[in-house]
Amino acid sequence: MNHARARQVAIALVVSPALVVAGLAYDANARRAAKANDAAAIDALARRLPTSDLALSGGARWLRAISLEEPGAAFADGPASPDPDPAGAAMAPPIELWSASQRQR
Amino acid sequence: MKMSILAFALRALARRKARAFALGGGLAFAVALVAAVVFMTESLRAEAERAHAAHPDIVVQRLVGGRPTTISSADAARLAGIASVRNVTPRVWGYVFLPSLQGNVTIVGTAKNAPPLSIANGVLAEGRDIAPGAHEMIAGTELARFLGMRPGDELGLPTTNADAHALKLVGTFRSSLDLYTADVLICDEDDARALLVLPPGDATDLAITLSNPAEARVVARTITETLPGARVVERDLLARVYHLAYGRRAGFVLGASIPAILALLVLAWDRASGIGPDERKEIAVLKAVGWSTSDVLWAKLFESLLVGASATALGLLLGYGWIFWLGAPGLRPALVGWSVLYPRAALTPAVDVAQLLGISLAVMGPFALLSIVPAWRAATTDPLDTMRT
């Protein structure tokens, strides 16, 4: 590899993260723009669903609607399977509200 | 001059190809792993928050023994009188276990005044919305595919209620909405009530819409006082839930990746702990032919920068491609759960330039700087002493 060639390759390698970041940001923007076309559909659908939680753990009802299920339900999705949420999918109840209400009583 | 040193650094790396590839490969792998987890977590969180605006301002559940139970519709009337409450809707929804699926499906009852779903508004892939009282249903594409159903087919869901009707499939959700609908079955509220064996007058929970959502906290406090023991879920707290849930899962995956991260640290330690005899001799020769200490330090810094930059670029590319181009094989089940019905919809990147730059600088900065100290030590030693040893 001659000196000029080595210099070009070296410069390309040094700036490669910036090029990759720019490329990925462009691709991400394009995908987000395509997804924006679904916004109206998602909005219409979400009004018919009990929650906007994602259907990622349909086999486990305590994880299906993580924002609405019982707080502190600690189970794995299946026997002997790793538990992705050992403390349950804790949607913490508004503790400050409960405690404020208790104090008032 | 600096450009010449940069070219020299590249050729120096080429002379030690195996070491440079081992170092760069390990670094690229670690960057790809961490970046992939970050990309996927951010994407899931953004996806969950995308439908956030349509969520009711407040959801009220009744707890017995710390677990949600049905709530009386009469409570809706009590809450409707609270100032700022515009609307209280008792909702009927729940889960039915399908033995053939070995998993739960989410049954959602449609209220009488619900907004329509259609192909035109982009929700349905085929068919139409359900007609009230006609014992019809709409199912997620994935669920319909799993059950082998097409529009027009009927399905009798398992229930203890003999009065529950078989439901006719009249439409399926678009597959791009899989993340919300993979296990969802929407039917008439009366059918849902029959399937879930929910007594008349009871509801799964109450959805409350406020005239002024900014007053949610005050209204929530009033609801807690009106219905002691009720669980009040505010919409604004949901973002915290998603951060907790996906952040925790990401933490577990990253925790399981500790060996890989350790490998990166060992490689970094290798850079920090000194340079080999060959490199030491090379530095001595450079000094002997007239290179200054500063030139030597620049050369070593450039060597680290070349390895670190190319490994970071490769790692980011691999991490992004793994999640968004290939669909995250291997990583997806770890982060999304162990459901039977996996949503197949592609994830949408939520990562921005700042995060990408943050990952890049967090890797390249320390990696490049670690090379300075040992190089400085070697460069300040007498070249003759080094060459004699």
Tab-separated table of C-alpha atoms in Angstrom:
chain	number	residue	atom	x	y	z
A	1	MET	CA	0.000	0.000	0.000
A	2	ASN	CA	1.596	3.282	-1.041
A	3	HIS	CA	1.584	6.369	1.159
A	4	ALA	CA	-1.247	8.236	-0.582
A	5	ARG	CA	-3.451	5.148	-0.629
A	6	ALA	CA	-2.732	4.460	3.053
A	7	ARG	CA	-3.671	8.037	3.886
A	8	GLN	CA	-6.994	7.782	2.036
A	9	VAL	CA	-7.896	4.498	3.697
A	10	ALA	CA	-6.919	5.836	7.126
A	11	ILE	CA	-9.048	8.962	6.710
A	12	ALA	CA	-11.977	6.829	5.554
A	13	LEU	CA	-11.651	4.624	8.642
A	14	VAL	CA	-11.448	7.606	11.016
A	15	VAL	CA	-14.580	9.213	9.589
A	16	SER	CA	-16.435	5.888	9.218
A	17	PRO	CA	-18.418	6.283	12.488
A	18	ALA	CA	-19.714	9.681	11.339
A	19	LEU	CA	-20.729	8.194	7.969
A	20	VAL	CA	-22.423	5.230	9.652
A	21	VAL	CA	-24.217	7.493	12.154
A	22	ALA	CA	-25.446	9.713	9.317
A	23	GLY	CA	-26.555	6.698	7.266
A	24	LEU	CA	-28.376	5.045	10.156
A	25	ALA	CA	-30.027	8.318	11.180
A	26	TYR	CA	-31.242	8.728	7.580
A	27	ASP	CA	-32.612	5.180	7.479
A	28	ALA	CA	-34.254	5.628	10.908
A	29	ASN	CA	-35.899	8.865	9.761
A	30	ALA	CA	-37.214	7.209	6.613
A	31	ARG	CA	-38.671	4.344	8.634
A	32	ARG	CA	-40.240	6.733	11.127
A	33	ALA	CA	-41.781	8.715	8.256
A	34	ALA	CA	-43.243	5.502	6.825
A	35	LYS	CA	-44.607	4.592	10.262
A	36	ALA	CA	-46.210	8.017	10.579
A	37	ASN	CA	-48.664	6.894	7.883
A	38	ASP	CA	-50.024	4.425	10.441
A	39	ALA	CA	-50.638	7.119	13.076
A	40	ALA	CA	-54.335	7.595	12.236
A	41	ALA	CA	-54.923	3.828	12.194
A	42	ILE	CA	-53.157	3.359	15.532
A	43	ASP	CA	-55.199	6.180	17.027
A	44	ALA	CA	-58.484	4.705	15.772
A	45	LEU	CA	-57.519	1.237	16.972
A	46	ALA	CA	-56.252	2.340	20.383
A	47	ARG	CA	-59.642	3.871	21.186
A	48	ARG	CA	-61.177	0.405	20.921
A	49	LEU	CA	-58.527	-1.312	23.036
A	50	PRO	CA	-58.424	-1.308	26.831
A	51	THR	CA	-54.820	-0.186	26.874
A	52	SER	CA	-52.061	0.957	24.580
A	53	ASP	CA	-49.774	-1.762	25.978
A	54	LEU	CA	-48.091	-3.886	23.334
A	55	ALA	CA	-49.239	-7.451	22.670
A	56	LEU	CA	-45.862	-8.873	23.565
A	57	SER	CA	-46.735	-11.312	26.332
A	58	GLY	CA	-50.143	-12.617	25.373
A	59	GLY	CA	-49.442	-15.952	27.035
A	60	ALA	CA	-49.057	-14.258	30.399
A	61	ARG	CA	-52.058	-12.186	31.393
A	62	TRP	CA	-50.087	-10.428	34.126
A	63	LEU	CA	-47.718	-9.118	31.476
A	64	ARG	CA	-50.123	-8.558	28.584
A	65	ALA	CA	-51.316	-5.183	29.841
A	66	ILE	CA	-48.426	-4.120	32.007
A	67	SER	CA	-49.974	-0.784	32.860
A	68	LEU	CA	-53.234	-2.264	34.104
A	69	GLU	CA	-52.454	-5.647	35.636
A	70	GLU	CA	-52.033	-6.326	39.294
A	71	PRO	CA	-48.951	-4.686	40.737
A	72	GLY	CA	-46.333	-7.092	42.011
A	73	ALA	CA	-47.487	-10.219	40.187
A	74	ALA	CA	-44.275	-12.175	40.108
A	75	PHE	CA	-44.352	-15.136	37.802
A	76	ALA	CA	-42.398	-16.408	34.857
A	77	ASP	CA	-44.237	-16.775	31.561
A	78	GLY	CA	-43.813	-20.507	31.605
A	79	PRO	CA	-42.622	-23.264	33.920
A	80	ALA	CA	-38.845	-23.130	34.405
A	81	SER	CA	-38.560	-20.293	31.934
A	82	PRO	CA	-36.617	-17.140	32.713
A	83	ASP	CA	-38.740	-14.437	34.265
A	84	PRO	CA	-38.380	-11.195	32.330
A	85	ASP	CA	-40.060	-9.200	35.078
A	86	PRO	CA	-39.259	-10.742	38.457
A	87	ALA	CA	-41.077	-8.038	40.352
A	88	GLY	CA	-44.118	-8.406	38.140
A	89	ALA	CA	-44.781	-5.779	35.548
A	90	ALA	CA	-45.166	-3.297	38.358
A	91	MET	CA	-47.331	-0.399	37.433
A	92	ALA	CA	-46.843	1.154	40.806
A	93	PRO	CA	-50.122	2.391	42.241
A	94	PRO	CA	-50.072	6.093	42.967
A	95	ILE	CA	-48.662	5.523	46.445
A	96	GLU	CA	-48.474	9.208	47.193
A	97	LEU	CA	-52.217	9.464	46.562
A	98	TRP	CA	-52.976	6.537	48.829
A	99	SER	CA	-50.763	7.852	51.581
A	100	ALA	CA	-52.223	11.340	51.229
A	101	SER	CA	-55.697	9.869	51.467
A	102	GLN	CA	-54.703	7.869	54.579
A	103	ARG	CA	-53.267	10.980	56.223
A	104	GLN	CA	-56.487	12.846	55.588
A	105	ARG	CA	-58.455	10.115	57.344
B	1	MET	CA	2.495	16.045	8.861
B	2	LYS	CA	-0.396	14.618	10.880
B	3	MET	CA	-1.778	12.993	7.721
B	4	SER	CA	1.550	11.257	7.163
B	5	ILE	CA	1.521	10.001	10.753
B	6	LEU	CA	-2.047	8.760	10.212
B	7	ALA	CA	-0.921	6.816	7.129
B	8	PHE	CA	2.039	5.463	9.097
B	9	ALA	CA	-0.355	4.346	11.883
B	10	LEU	CA	-2.464	2.403	9.382
B	11	ARG	CA	0.604	0.647	7.988
B	12	ALA	CA	1.780	-0.125	11.527
B	13	LEU	CA	-1.595	-1.764	12.170
B	14	ALA	CA	-1.281	-3.705	8.912
B	15	ARG	CA	2.026	-5.105	10.179
B	16	ARG	CA	0.192	-6.440	13.254
B	17	LYS	CA	-2.951	-7.586	11.440
B	18	ALA	CA	-3.948	-10.406	13.777
B	19	ARG	CA	-3.825	-8.255	16.904
B	20	ALA	CA	-5.657	-5.382	15.223
B	21	PHE	CA	-8.425	-7.679	13.978
B	22	ALA	CA	-8.787	-9.401	17.367
B	23	LEU	CA	-8.991	-6.064	19.132
B	24	GLY	CA	-11.337	-4.484	16.565
B	25	GLY	CA	-13.514	-7.602	16.297
B	26	GLY	CA	-14.026	-7.838	20.065
B	27	LEU	CA	-14.809	-4.163	20.286
B	28	ALA	CA	-17.230	-4.316	17.331
B	29	PHE	CA	-19.047	-7.284	18.885
B	30	ALA	CA	-19.472	-5.507	22.234
B	31	VAL	CA	-20.665	-2.312	20.531
B	32	ALA	CA	-23.130	-4.283	18.382
B	33	LEU	CA	-24.584	-6.054	21.422
B	34	VAL	CA	-25.028	-2.926	23.527
B	35	ALA	CA	-26.295	-0.870	20.571
B	36	ALA	CA	-28.792	-3.578	19.574
B	37	VAL	CA	-30.280	-3.713	23.077
B	38	VAL	CA	-30.506	0.085	23.217
B	39	PHE	CA	-32.057	0.274	19.713
B	40	MET	CA	-34.655	-2.364	20.495
B	41	THR	CA	-35.573	-1.030	23.932
B	42	GLU	CA	-36.016	2.487	22.598
B	43	SER	CA	-38.071	1.176	19.711
B	44	LEU	CA	-40.432	-0.822	21.963
B	45	ARG	CA	-40.827	2.100	24.332
B	46	ALA	CA	-41.628	4.477	21.470
B	47	GLU	CA	-44.078	1.948	20.027
B	48	ALA	CA	-45.905	1.699	23.362
B	49	GLU	CA	-46.015	5.468	23.720
B	50	ARG	CA	-47.278	5.930	20.152
B	51	ALA	CA	-50.823	4.960	21.134
B	52	HIS	CA	-50.548	6.717	24.478
B	53	ALA	CA	-52.664	9.715	23.444
B	54	ALA	CA	-55.715	7.531	22.801
B	55	HIS	CA	-55.570	6.047	26.287
B	56	PRO	CA	-58.244	7.285	28.739
B	57	ASP	CA	-57.083	10.020	31.091
B	58	ILE	CA	-57.754	7.767	34.079
B	59	VAL	CA	-58.560	4.070	34.470
B	60	VAL	CA	-60.150	2.887	37.715
B	61	GLN	CA	-59.990	-0.708	38.870
B	62	ARG	CA	-61.220	-2.373	42.022
B	63	LEU	CA	-58.701	-4.369	44.010
B	64	VAL	CA	-59.516	-7.309	46.270
B	65	GLY	CA	-56.613	-9.013	47.989
B	66	GLY	CA	-54.251	-6.872	45.975
B	67	ARG	CA	-55.578	-8.183	42.670
B	68	PRO	CA	-57.896	-6.464	40.203
B	69	THR	CA	-61.450	-7.668	40.234
B	70	THR	CA	-64.618	-6.502	38.511
B	71	ILE	CA	-66.030	-3.127	39.387
B	72	SER	CA	-69.724	-2.283	39.680
B	73	SER	CA	-71.158	-0.031	37.000
B	74	ALA	CA	-72.916	1.780	39.863
B	75	ASP	CA	-69.499	3.135	40.822
B	76	ALA	CA	-69.385	4.800	37.410
B	77	ALA	CA	-72.364	6.916	38.383
B	78	ARG	CA	-70.611	7.961	41.607
B	79	LEU	CA	-67.510	9.028	39.698
B	80	ALA	CA	-69.461	10.830	36.984
B	81	GLY	CA	-70.411	13.476	39.535
B	82	ILE	CA	-66.794	14.516	40.192
B	83	ALA	CA	-65.932	17.938	38.827
B	84	SER	CA	-63.899	17.840	35.581
B	85	VAL	CA	-65.016	14.270	34.771
B	86	ARG	CA	-66.532	14.431	31.305
B	87	ASN	CA	-67.297	10.796	30.749
B	88	VAL	CA	-67.091	7.481	32.631
B	89	THR	CA	-67.229	4.349	30.482
B	90	PRO	CA	-67.494	0.895	32.056
B	91	ARG	CA	-65.306	-1.394	29.929
B	92	VAL	CA	-65.647	-5.115	29.382
B	93	TRP	CA	-62.479	-6.959	28.511
B	94	GLY	CA	-60.434	-9.860	29.786
B	95	TYR	CA	-58.612	-13.018	28.852
B	96	VAL	CA	-59.697	-16.428	27.637
B	97	PHE	CA	-57.271	-19.326	27.646
B	98	LEU	CA	-57.225	-21.240	24.377
B	99	PRO	CA	-55.978	-24.810	24.937
B	100	SER	CA	-55.171	-25.185	21.229
B	101	LEU	CA	-52.965	-22.122	21.485
B	102	GLN	CA	-51.664	-22.856	24.979
B	103	GLY	CA	-52.003	-19.160	25.611
B	104	ASN	CA	-54.452	-16.375	26.393
B	105	VAL	CA	-56.319	-14.250	23.919
B	106	THR	CA	-57.484	-10.797	24.918
B	107	ILE	CA	-61.246	-10.433	24.506
B	108	VAL	CA	-62.304	-6.817	24.111
B	109	GLY	CA	-65.971	-5.839	24.246
B	110	THR	CA	-66.980	-2.929	22.044
B	111	ALA	CA	-69.131	-0.244	23.630
B	112	LYS	CA	-72.208	0.926	21.718
B	113	ASN	CA	-70.784	4.356	20.767
B	114	ALA	CA	-67.276	3.158	19.824
B	115	PRO	CA	-65.604	4.734	16.766
B	116	PRO	CA	-65.775	2.455	13.703
B	117	LEU	CA	-62.905	0.369	12.346
B	118	SER	CA	-62.538	-0.145	8.622
B	119	ILE	CA	-60.141	-0.813	5.801
B	120	ALA	CA	-60.511	2.866	4.888
B	121	ASN	CA	-59.132	4.123	8.201
B	122	GLY	CA	-56.237	1.717	7.900
B	123	VAL	CA	-57.070	-0.564	10.832
B	124	LEU	CA	-58.435	-3.598	9.009
B	125	ALA	CA	-56.601	-5.670	6.412
B	126	GLU	CA	-59.808	-7.303	5.217
B	127	GLY	CA	-63.489	-7.452	6.100
B	128	ARG	CA	-65.491	-4.920	8.098
B	129	ASP	CA	-66.333	-3.805	11.620
B	130	ILE	CA	-68.616	-5.913	13.801
B	131	ALA	CA	-72.360	-5.296	13.800
B	132	PRO	CA	-73.914	-5.024	17.283
B	133	GLY	CA	-75.864	-8.126	18.327
B	134	ALA	CA	-74.720	-10.183	15.306
B	135	HIS	CA	-72.208	-12.320	17.280
B	136	GLU	CA	-69.263	-11.243	15.162
B	137	MET	CA	-65.621	-10.660	15.889
B	138	ILE	CA	-62.450	-9.083	14.517
B	139	ALA	CA	-59.159	-10.821	15.277
B	140	GLY	CA	-55.493	-10.052	14.987
B	141	THR	CA	-53.894	-11.361	11.801
B	142	GLU	CA	-51.547	-13.532	13.815
B	143	LEU	CA	-54.356	-15.029	15.899
B	144	ALA	CA	-56.530	-15.685	12.838
B	145	ARG	CA	-53.586	-17.300	11.056
B	146	PHE	CA	-52.800	-19.470	14.077
B	147	LEU	CA	-56.425	-20.629	14.319
B	148	GLY	CA	-56.612	-21.155	10.549
B	149	MET	CA	-59.592	-18.796	10.259
B	150	ARG	CA	-60.731	-16.641	7.355
B	151	PRO	CA	-63.524	-14.050	7.303
B	152	GLY	CA	-66.844	-15.888	7.429
B	153	ASP	CA	-65.560	-18.706	9.665
B	154	GLU	CA	-67.087	-19.217	13.106
B	155	LEU	CA	-65.288	-19.989	16.358
B	156	GLY	CA	-66.680	-21.182	19.665
B	157	LEU	CA	-64.333	-19.946	22.372
B	158	PRO	CA	-63.967	-22.008	25.555
B	159	THR	CA	-66.119	-20.616	28.352
B	160	THR	CA	-68.118	-21.896	31.294
B	161	ASN	CA	-71.146	-19.934	30.111
B	162	ALA	CA	-73.459	-22.144	28.036
B	163	ASP	CA	-75.225	-19.040	26.715
B	164	ALA	CA	-72.102	-17.678	24.999
B	165	HIS	CA	-72.439	-17.695	21.200
B	166	ALA	CA	-69.927	-18.842	18.631
B	167	LEU	CA	-68.452	-15.766	16.937
B	168	LYS	CA	-68.127	-15.192	13.200
B	169	LEU	CA	-64.894	-13.640	11.990
B	170	VAL	CA	-65.787	-10.584	9.905
B	171	GLY	CA	-62.441	-8.826	9.711
B	172	THR	CA	-58.756	-8.988	10.550
B	173	PHE	CA	-56.415	-6.244	11.703
B	174	ARG	CA	-53.634	-5.031	9.435
B	175	SER	CA	-50.411	-6.885	10.108
B	176	SER	CA	-48.519	-3.611	10.616
B	177	LEU	CA	-50.633	-3.175	13.778
B	178	ASP	CA	-49.578	-6.587	15.090
B	179	LEU	CA	-47.756	-5.062	18.028
B	180	TYR	CA	-51.129	-4.016	19.445
B	181	THR	CA	-53.421	-6.700	18.061
B	182	ALA	CA	-51.526	-9.988	17.766
B	183	ASP	CA	-53.649	-11.645	20.476
B	184	VAL	CA	-56.704	-9.374	20.382
B	185	LEU	CA	-60.227	-10.457	19.591
B	186	ILE	CA	-62.785	-7.639	19.420
B	187	CYS	CA	-66.478	-8.482	19.719
B	188	ASP	CA	-69.777	-7.020	20.835
B	189	GLU	CA	-69.912	-6.036	24.533
B	190	ASP	CA	-72.711	-8.564	25.209
B	191	ASP	CA	-70.680	-11.361	23.605
B	192	ALA	CA	-67.601	-10.367	25.588
B	193	ARG	CA	-69.659	-10.323	28.784
B	194	ALA	CA	-70.979	-13.808	28.004
B	195	LEU	CA	-67.546	-15.208	27.145
B	196	LEU	CA	-65.895	-13.701	30.213
B	197	VAL	CA	-68.864	-14.650	32.416
B	198	LEU	CA	-69.134	-11.098	33.636
B	199	PRO	CA	-72.429	-10.468	35.481
B	200	PRO	CA	-74.674	-7.673	34.178
B	201	GLY	CA	-73.873	-4.442	35.976
B	202	ASP	CA	-70.209	-5.349	36.414
B	203	ALA	CA	-67.290	-4.093	34.317
B	204	THR	CA	-63.617	-4.945	34.077
B	205	ASP	CA	-62.664	-1.347	34.786
B	206	LEU	CA	-63.838	2.205	34.289
B	207	ALA	CA	-62.326	4.523	31.685
B	208	ILE	CA	-62.580	8.173	32.593
B	209	THR	CA	-62.215	11.095	30.219
B	210	LEU	CA	-61.593	14.501	31.748
B	211	SER	CA	-62.581	17.930	30.489
B	212	ASN	CA	-59.130	19.105	31.484
B	213	PRO	CA	-56.488	16.330	31.509
B	214	ALA	CA	-54.178	18.592	33.514
B	215	GLU	CA	-56.443	17.994	36.497
B	216	ALA	CA	-55.869	14.215	36.419
B	217	ARG	CA	-53.916	14.206	39.676
B	218	VAL	CA	-56.626	16.088	41.572
B	219	VAL	CA	-59.379	13.909	40.120
B	220	ALA	CA	-57.390	10.768	40.926
B	221	ARG	CA	-57.178	11.846	44.559
B	222	THR	CA	-60.932	12.468	44.655
B	223	ILE	CA	-61.590	9.039	43.118
B	224	THR	CA	-59.369	7.374	45.728
B	225	GLU	CA	-61.394	9.096	48.429
B	226	THR	CA	-64.716	8.249	46.776
B	227	LEU	CA	-63.853	4.588	46.184
B	228	PRO	CA	-61.448	3.550	48.948
B	229	GLY	CA	-59.202	0.706	47.795
B	230	ALA	CA	-59.700	1.501	44.100
B	231	ARG	CA	-56.612	1.458	41.932
B	232	VAL	CA	-56.361	4.622	39.901
B	233	VAL	CA	-54.104	4.541	36.853
B	234	GLU	CA	-53.322	7.908	35.326
B	235	ARG	CA	-52.363	8.181	31.681
B	236	ASP	CA	-49.377	10.356	32.445
B	237	LEU	CA	-47.874	7.618	34.600
B	238	LEU	CA	-47.868	5.151	31.732
B	239	ALA	CA	-44.670	6.533	30.248
B	240	ARG	CA	-43.027	5.585	33.547
B	241	VAL	CA	-44.425	2.053	33.240
B	242	TYR	CA	-42.902	1.618	29.815
B	243	HIS	CA	-39.576	2.982	30.992
B	244	LEU	CA	-39.660	0.565	33.926
B	245	ALA	CA	-40.781	-2.461	31.961
B	246	TYR	CA	-38.522	-2.151	28.932
B	247	GLY	CA	-35.648	-0.653	30.894
B	248	ARG	CA	-35.735	-3.628	33.236
B	249	ARG	CA	-35.799	-6.095	30.382
B	250	ALA	CA	-32.934	-4.294	28.688
B	251	GLY	CA	-31.062	-4.425	31.992
B	252	PHE	CA	-31.505	-8.188	32.160
B	253	VAL	CA	-30.263	-8.703	28.639
B	254	LEU	CA	-27.285	-6.450	29.249
B	255	GLY	CA	-26.681	-8.290	32.529
B	256	ALA	CA	-26.579	-11.562	30.636
B	257	SER	CA	-24.107	-9.924	28.266
B	258	ILE	CA	-21.626	-9.172	31.019
B	259	PRO	CA	-19.148	-11.792	29.729
B	260	ALA	CA	-19.048	-9.990	26.392
B	261	ILE	CA	-18.655	-6.630	28.082
B	262	LEU	CA	-15.881	-8.120	30.227
B	263	ALA	CA	-14.131	-9.254	27.065
B	264	LEU	CA	-14.193	-5.629	25.942
B	265	LEU	CA	-12.727	-4.527	29.257
B	266	VAL	CA	-9.965	-7.128	28.975
B	267	LEU	CA	-9.135	-5.814	25.535
B	268	ALA	CA	-9.084	-2.280	26.880
B	269	TRP	CA	-6.887	-3.430	29.743
B	270	ASP	CA	-4.546	-4.951	27.179
B	271	ARG	CA	-4.189	-1.498	25.654
B	272	ALA	CA	-3.726	0.156	29.034
B	273	SER	CA	-1.272	-2.299	30.510
B	274	GLY	CA	1.512	-1.568	28.072
B	275	ILE	CA	2.826	-2.289	24.643
B	276	GLY	CA	4.716	-5.336	23.462
B	277	PRO	CA	8.467	-5.653	22.846
B	278	ASP	CA	8.021	-5.311	19.072
B	279	GLU	CA	6.108	-2.074	19.439
B	280	ARG	CA	8.627	-0.840	22.001
B	281	LYS	CA	11.449	-1.498	19.526
B	282	GLU	CA	9.501	0.216	16.764
B	283	ILE	CA	9.104	3.312	18.930
B	284	ALA	CA	12.822	3.246	19.751
B	285	VAL	CA	13.700	3.116	16.045
B	286	LEU	CA	11.323	5.997	15.334
B	287	LYS	CA	12.962	8.039	18.090
B	288	ALA	CA	16.411	7.116	16.808
B	289	VAL	CA	15.611	8.328	13.283
B	290	GLY	CA	14.438	11.665	14.603
B	291	TRP	CA	10.759	11.356	15.547
B	292	SER	CA	9.794	13.532	18.501
B	293	THR	CA	7.906	12.148	21.523
B	294	SER	CA	4.873	14.082	20.344
B	295	ASP	CA	5.017	12.397	16.899
B	296	VAL	CA	5.212	8.967	18.523
B	297	LEU	CA	2.247	9.750	20.766
B	298	TRP	CA	0.250	10.936	17.736
B	299	ALA	CA	1.082	7.726	15.894
B	300	LYS	CA	-0.105	5.553	18.795
B	301	LEU	CA	-3.217	7.686	19.271
B	302	PHE	CA	-4.024	7.331	15.571
B	303	GLU	CA	-3.545	3.549	15.757
B	304	SER	CA	-6.109	3.344	18.565
B	305	LEU	CA	-8.394	5.756	16.789
B	306	LEU	CA	-8.290	3.718	13.583
B	307	VAL	CA	-9.153	0.478	15.391
B	308	GLY	CA	-11.738	2.132	17.671
B	309	ALA	CA	-13.446	4.114	14.894
B	310	SER	CA	-13.731	1.244	12.443
B	311	ALA	CA	-14.898	-1.165	15.184
B	312	THR	CA	-17.498	1.351	16.418
B	313	ALA	CA	-18.799	1.934	12.900
B	314	LEU	CA	-19.003	-1.801	12.255
B	315	GLY	CA	-20.627	-2.440	15.653
B	316	LEU	CA	-23.302	0.222	15.128
B	317	LEU	CA	-24.021	-1.102	11.661
B	318	LEU	CA	-24.292	-4.690	12.918
B	319	GLY	CA	-26.494	-3.689	15.877
B	320	TYR	CA	-28.863	-1.659	13.695
B	321	GLY	CA	-29.006	-4.273	10.960
B	322	TRP	CA	-29.645	-7.026	13.509
B	323	ILE	CA	-32.683	-5.227	14.952
B	324	PHE	CA	-34.268	-3.354	12.069
B	325	TRP	CA	-33.163	-5.167	8.921
B	326	LEU	CA	-33.121	-8.766	10.171
B	327	GLY	CA	-35.908	-8.448	12.775
B	328	ALA	CA	-33.725	-9.062	15.858
B	329	PRO	CA	-33.377	-12.867	15.695
B	330	GLY	CA	-32.321	-14.226	19.069
B	331	LEU	CA	-32.727	-10.936	20.879
B	332	ARG	CA	-36.437	-10.357	20.232
B	333	PRO	CA	-37.770	-13.130	22.518
B	334	ALA	CA	-35.486	-11.971	25.322
B	335	LEU	CA	-36.812	-8.419	25.196
B	336	VAL	CA	-40.436	-8.896	24.202
B	337	GLY	CA	-41.447	-11.856	26.372
B	338	TRP	CA	-42.287	-15.477	25.813
B	339	SER	CA	-45.665	-15.194	24.133
B	340	VAL	CA	-47.122	-17.871	21.876
B	341	LEU	CA	-48.433	-15.247	19.478
B	342	TYR	CA	-45.465	-13.172	18.462
B	343	PRO	CA	-46.214	-9.894	16.752
B	344	ARG	CA	-44.373	-10.045	13.450
B	345	ALA	CA	-44.566	-6.365	12.576
B	346	ALA	CA	-41.193	-4.754	11.958
B	347	LEU	CA	-39.921	-2.447	14.671
B	348	THR	CA	-39.527	1.243	13.923
B	349	PRO	CA	-36.248	2.870	14.974
B	350	ALA	CA	-36.593	5.465	17.713
B	351	VAL	CA	-32.882	6.101	17.948
B	352	ASP	CA	-31.626	9.582	17.039
B	353	VAL	CA	-28.286	11.087	16.008
B	354	ALA	CA	-27.470	12.113	19.592
B	355	GLN	CA	-27.793	8.535	20.868
B	356	LEU	CA	-25.731	7.153	17.999
B	357	LEU	CA	-23.022	9.730	18.602
B	358	GLY	CA	-23.213	9.060	22.335
B	359	ILE	CA	-22.532	5.339	21.844
B	360	SER	CA	-19.712	6.126	19.392
B	361	LEU	CA	-17.963	8.601	21.666
B	362	ALA	CA	-18.442	6.425	24.768
B	363	VAL	CA	-16.496	3.657	23.007
B	364	MET	CA	-13.928	5.565	20.989
B	365	GLY	CA	-12.969	8.172	23.581
B	366	PRO	CA	-11.736	5.895	26.392
B	367	PHE	CA	-10.302	3.399	23.899
B	368	ALA	CA	-8.134	6.021	22.175
B	369	LEU	CA	-7.052	7.685	25.398
B	370	LEU	CA	-6.032	4.361	26.961
B	371	SER	CA	-3.229	4.076	24.405
B	372	ILE	CA	-1.558	7.342	25.391
B	373	VAL	CA	0.012	6.394	28.752
B	374	PRO	CA	1.924	3.253	27.664
B	375	ALA	CA	3.007	4.978	24.453
B	376	TRP	CA	4.266	7.957	26.430
B	377	ARG	CA	6.231	5.646	28.735
B	378	ALA	CA	7.855	3.903	25.774
B	379	ALA	CA	8.490	7.155	23.937
B	380	THR	CA	10.313	8.756	26.880
B	381	THR	CA	12.694	5.788	27.367
B	382	ASP	CA	16.190	6.055	25.862
B	383	PRO	CA	15.990	4.419	22.382
B	384	LEU	CA	19.419	2.768	22.786
B	385	ASP	CA	18.386	1.115	26.056
B	386	THR	CA	15.224	-0.209	24.426
B	387	MET	CA	17.056	-1.578	21.382
B	388	ARG	CA	19.696	-3.295	23.552
B	389	THR	CA	17.087	-5.142	25.666
